Amino acid sequence: AGGDIDGGAIIGATSRDGSSPSERPVALPELTATIYRHLGLELDMPLQIDDATEVPLAEYAAVDELFA
């Protein structure tokens, strides 16, 4: 379990009561990009939406601190 990421990493900090991030909040798109990257997918890989439209797999960066 853990997907080959070392456990125990602390990224950022929370408010004193733990109710909200005070340093390095992680948005859902960053989490998604992190999962894609860990699965070996290229984040700039184009996805074909229709005949004329391509978008990147992820528009946010992965949380690189997990892979340090």
Short mmCIF file of N, CA, C and O in Angstrom, two decimals, residues 9-51:
data_model
loop_
_atom_site.label_atom_id
_atom_site.label_comp_id
_atom_site.label_asym_id
_atom_site.label_seq_id
_atom_site.Cartn_x
_atom_site.Cartn_y
_atom_site.Cartn_z
N ALA A 9 5.74 11.80 5.18
CA ALA A 9 6.08 13.13 4.66
C ALA A 9 5.07 14.15 5.16
O ALA A 9 3.88 13.89 5.21
N ILE A 10 5.57 15.30 5.53
CA ILE A 10 4.70 16.41 5.92
C ILE A 10 4.87 17.51 4.88
O ILE A 10 5.98 17.96 4.62
N ILE A 11 3.77 17.90 4.29
CA ILE A 11 3.80 18.92 3.26
C ILE A 11 2.95 20.08 3.77
O ILE A 11 1.75 19.94 3.99
N GLY A 12 3.58 21.23 3.99
CA GLY A 12 2.85 22.40 4.45
C GLY A 12 2.57 22.35 5.94
O GLY A 12 3.21 21.63 6.70
N ALA A 13 1.57 23.10 6.35
CA ALA A 13 1.19 23.19 7.76
C ALA A 13 -0.28 23.57 7.83
O ALA A 13 -0.87 24.02 6.85
N THR A 14 -0.89 23.37 9.00
CA THR A 14 -2.27 23.75 9.21
C THR A 14 -2.35 24.86 10.24
O THR A 14 -1.38 25.15 10.95
N SER A 15 -3.53 25.43 10.34
CA SER A 15 -3.77 26.43 11.38
C SER A 15 -3.62 25.74 12.74
O SER A 15 -3.60 24.51 12.84
N ARG A 16 -3.54 26.52 13.76
CA ARG A 16 -3.31 25.99 15.11
C ARG A 16 -4.34 24.92 15.50
O ARG A 16 -4.01 23.92 16.12
N ASP A 17 -5.59 25.15 15.11
CA ASP A 17 -6.63 24.18 15.47
C ASP A 17 -6.81 23.08 14.41
O ASP A 17 -7.66 22.21 14.54
N GLY A 18 -6.00 23.11 13.35
CA GLY A 18 -6.04 22.08 12.32
C GLY A 18 -7.21 22.18 11.37
O GLY A 18 -7.49 21.26 10.61
N SER A 19 -7.91 23.30 11.37
CA SER A 19 -9.11 23.42 10.56
C SER A 19 -8.85 23.84 9.11
O SER A 19 -9.72 23.64 8.26
N SER A 20 -7.67 24.40 8.82
CA SER A 20 -7.39 24.84 7.46
C SER A 20 -5.89 24.90 7.23
O SER A 20 -5.11 25.07 8.17
N PRO A 21 -5.46 24.74 5.98
CA PRO A 21 -4.03 24.81 5.68
C PRO A 21 -3.52 26.24 5.82
O PRO A 21 -4.19 27.19 5.42
N SER A 22 -2.34 26.37 6.40
CA SER A 22 -1.72 27.69 6.51
C SER A 22 -0.51 27.81 5.60
O SER A 22 -0.09 28.91 5.27
N GLU A 23 0.07 26.68 5.19
CA GLU A 23 1.18 26.66 4.25
C GLU A 23 0.96 25.53 3.25
O GLU A 23 0.55 24.44 3.63
N ARG A 24 1.25 25.79 2.01
CA ARG A 24 1.22 24.80 0.91
C ARG A 24 -0.10 24.02 0.83
O ARG A 24 -0.11 22.79 0.89
N PRO A 25 -1.23 24.74 0.69
CA PRO A 25 -2.47 23.99 0.48
C PRO A 25 -2.40 23.24 -0.86
O PRO A 25 -1.75 23.70 -1.80
N VAL A 26 -3.02 22.10 -0.94
CA VAL A 26 -3.04 21.28 -2.15
C VAL A 26 -4.46 21.25 -2.68
O VAL A 26 -5.38 20.82 -1.99
N ALA A 27 -4.63 21.71 -3.92
CA ALA A 27 -5.94 21.71 -4.56
C ALA A 27 -6.22 20.35 -5.18
O ALA A 27 -5.30 19.59 -5.50
N LEU A 28 -7.49 20.04 -5.36
CA LEU A 28 -7.88 18.77 -5.95
C LEU A 28 -7.23 18.51 -7.31
O LEU A 28 -6.77 17.39 -7.56
N PRO A 29 -7.12 19.50 -8.21
CA PRO A 29 -6.43 19.24 -9.49
C PRO A 29 -4.96 18.84 -9.31
O PRO A 29 -4.43 18.06 -10.09
N GLU A 30 -4.30 19.37 -8.26
CA GLU A 30 -2.91 18.97 -7.99
C GLU A 30 -2.87 17.51 -7.53
O GLU A 30 -1.96 16.77 -7.91
N LEU A 31 -3.82 17.12 -6.71
CA LEU A 31 -3.89 15.73 -6.26
C LEU A 31 -4.12 14.80 -7.44
O LEU A 31 -3.47 13.76 -7.57
N THR A 32 -5.03 15.19 -8.32
CA THR A 32 -5.30 14.39 -9.51
C THR A 32 -4.05 14.27 -10.38
O THR A 32 -3.70 13.17 -10.84
N ALA A 33 -3.35 15.38 -10.59
CA ALA A 33 -2.12 15.35 -11.39
C ALA A 33 -1.07 14.46 -10.73
O ALA A 33 -0.32 13.75 -11.41
N THR A 34 -1.02 14.46 -9.40
CA THR A 34 -0.07 13.62 -8.67
C THR A 34 -0.36 12.14 -8.91
O THR A 34 0.54 11.34 -9.15
N ILE A 35 -1.63 11.77 -8.87
CA ILE A 35 -2.03 10.38 -9.12
C ILE A 35 -1.67 9.99 -10.55
O ILE A 35 -1.09 8.92 -10.79
N TYR A 36 -2.00 10.84 -11.52
CA TYR A 36 -1.67 10.55 -12.92
C TYR A 36 -0.16 10.36 -13.09
O TYR A 36 0.28 9.43 -13.76
N ARG A 37 0.62 11.27 -12.51
CA ARG A 37 2.08 11.18 -12.63
C ARG A 37 2.59 9.87 -12.04
O ARG A 37 3.45 9.20 -12.62
N HIS A 38 2.06 9.51 -10.88
CA HIS A 38 2.52 8.29 -10.23
C HIS A 38 2.14 7.04 -11.03
O HIS A 38 2.83 6.03 -10.98
N LEU A 39 1.07 7.13 -11.79
CA LEU A 39 0.68 6.02 -12.67
C LEU A 39 1.52 5.97 -13.93
O LEU A 39 1.37 5.07 -14.75
N GLY A 40 2.41 6.97 -14.10
CA GLY A 40 3.31 6.98 -15.25
C GLY A 40 2.76 7.73 -16.45
O GLY A 40 3.31 7.62 -17.55
N LEU A 41 1.69 8.48 -16.27
CA LEU A 41 1.11 9.23 -17.38
C LEU A 41 1.79 10.59 -17.50
O LEU A 41 2.12 11.21 -16.50
N GLU A 42 1.98 11.04 -18.71
CA GLU A 42 2.55 12.36 -18.95
C GLU A 42 1.44 13.40 -18.78
O GLU A 42 0.39 13.30 -19.41
N LEU A 43 1.68 14.38 -17.92
CA LEU A 43 0.64 15.35 -17.61
C LEU A 43 0.28 16.24 -18.79
O LEU A 43 -0.83 16.75 -18.88
N ASP A 44 1.21 16.41 -19.73
CA ASP A 44 0.91 17.23 -20.91
C ASP A 44 0.41 16.40 -22.09
O ASP A 44 0.26 16.91 -23.19
N MET A 45 0.14 15.12 -21.86
CA MET A 45 -0.38 14.25 -22.90
C MET A 45 -1.72 14.82 -23.40
O MET A 45 -2.60 15.11 -22.59
N PRO A 46 -1.89 15.01 -24.68
CA PRO A 46 -3.13 15.59 -25.17
C PRO A 46 -4.29 14.59 -25.14
O PRO A 46 -4.13 13.42 -25.48
N LEU A 47 -5.43 15.08 -24.72
CA LEU A 47 -6.66 14.29 -24.77
C LEU A 47 -7.54 14.89 -25.86
O LEU A 47 -7.74 16.09 -25.92
N GLN A 48 -8.04 14.04 -26.72
CA GLN A 48 -8.88 14.49 -27.83
C GLN A 48 -10.32 14.61 -27.32
O GLN A 48 -10.94 13.63 -26.96
N ILE A 49 -10.84 15.84 -27.28
CA ILE A 49 -12.21 16.09 -26.82
C ILE A 49 -13.20 15.90 -27.96
O ILE A 49 -14.22 15.26 -27.82
N ASP A 50 -12.90 16.47 -29.08
CA ASP A 50 -13.68 16.27 -30.30
C ASP A 50 -12.73 16.39 -31.48
O ASP A 50 -11.52 16.44 -31.29
N ASP A 51 -13.25 16.45 -32.68
CA ASP A 51 -12.38 16.48 -33.86
C ASP A 51 -11.42 17.67 -33.88
O ASP A 51 -10.36 17.59 -34.49
#
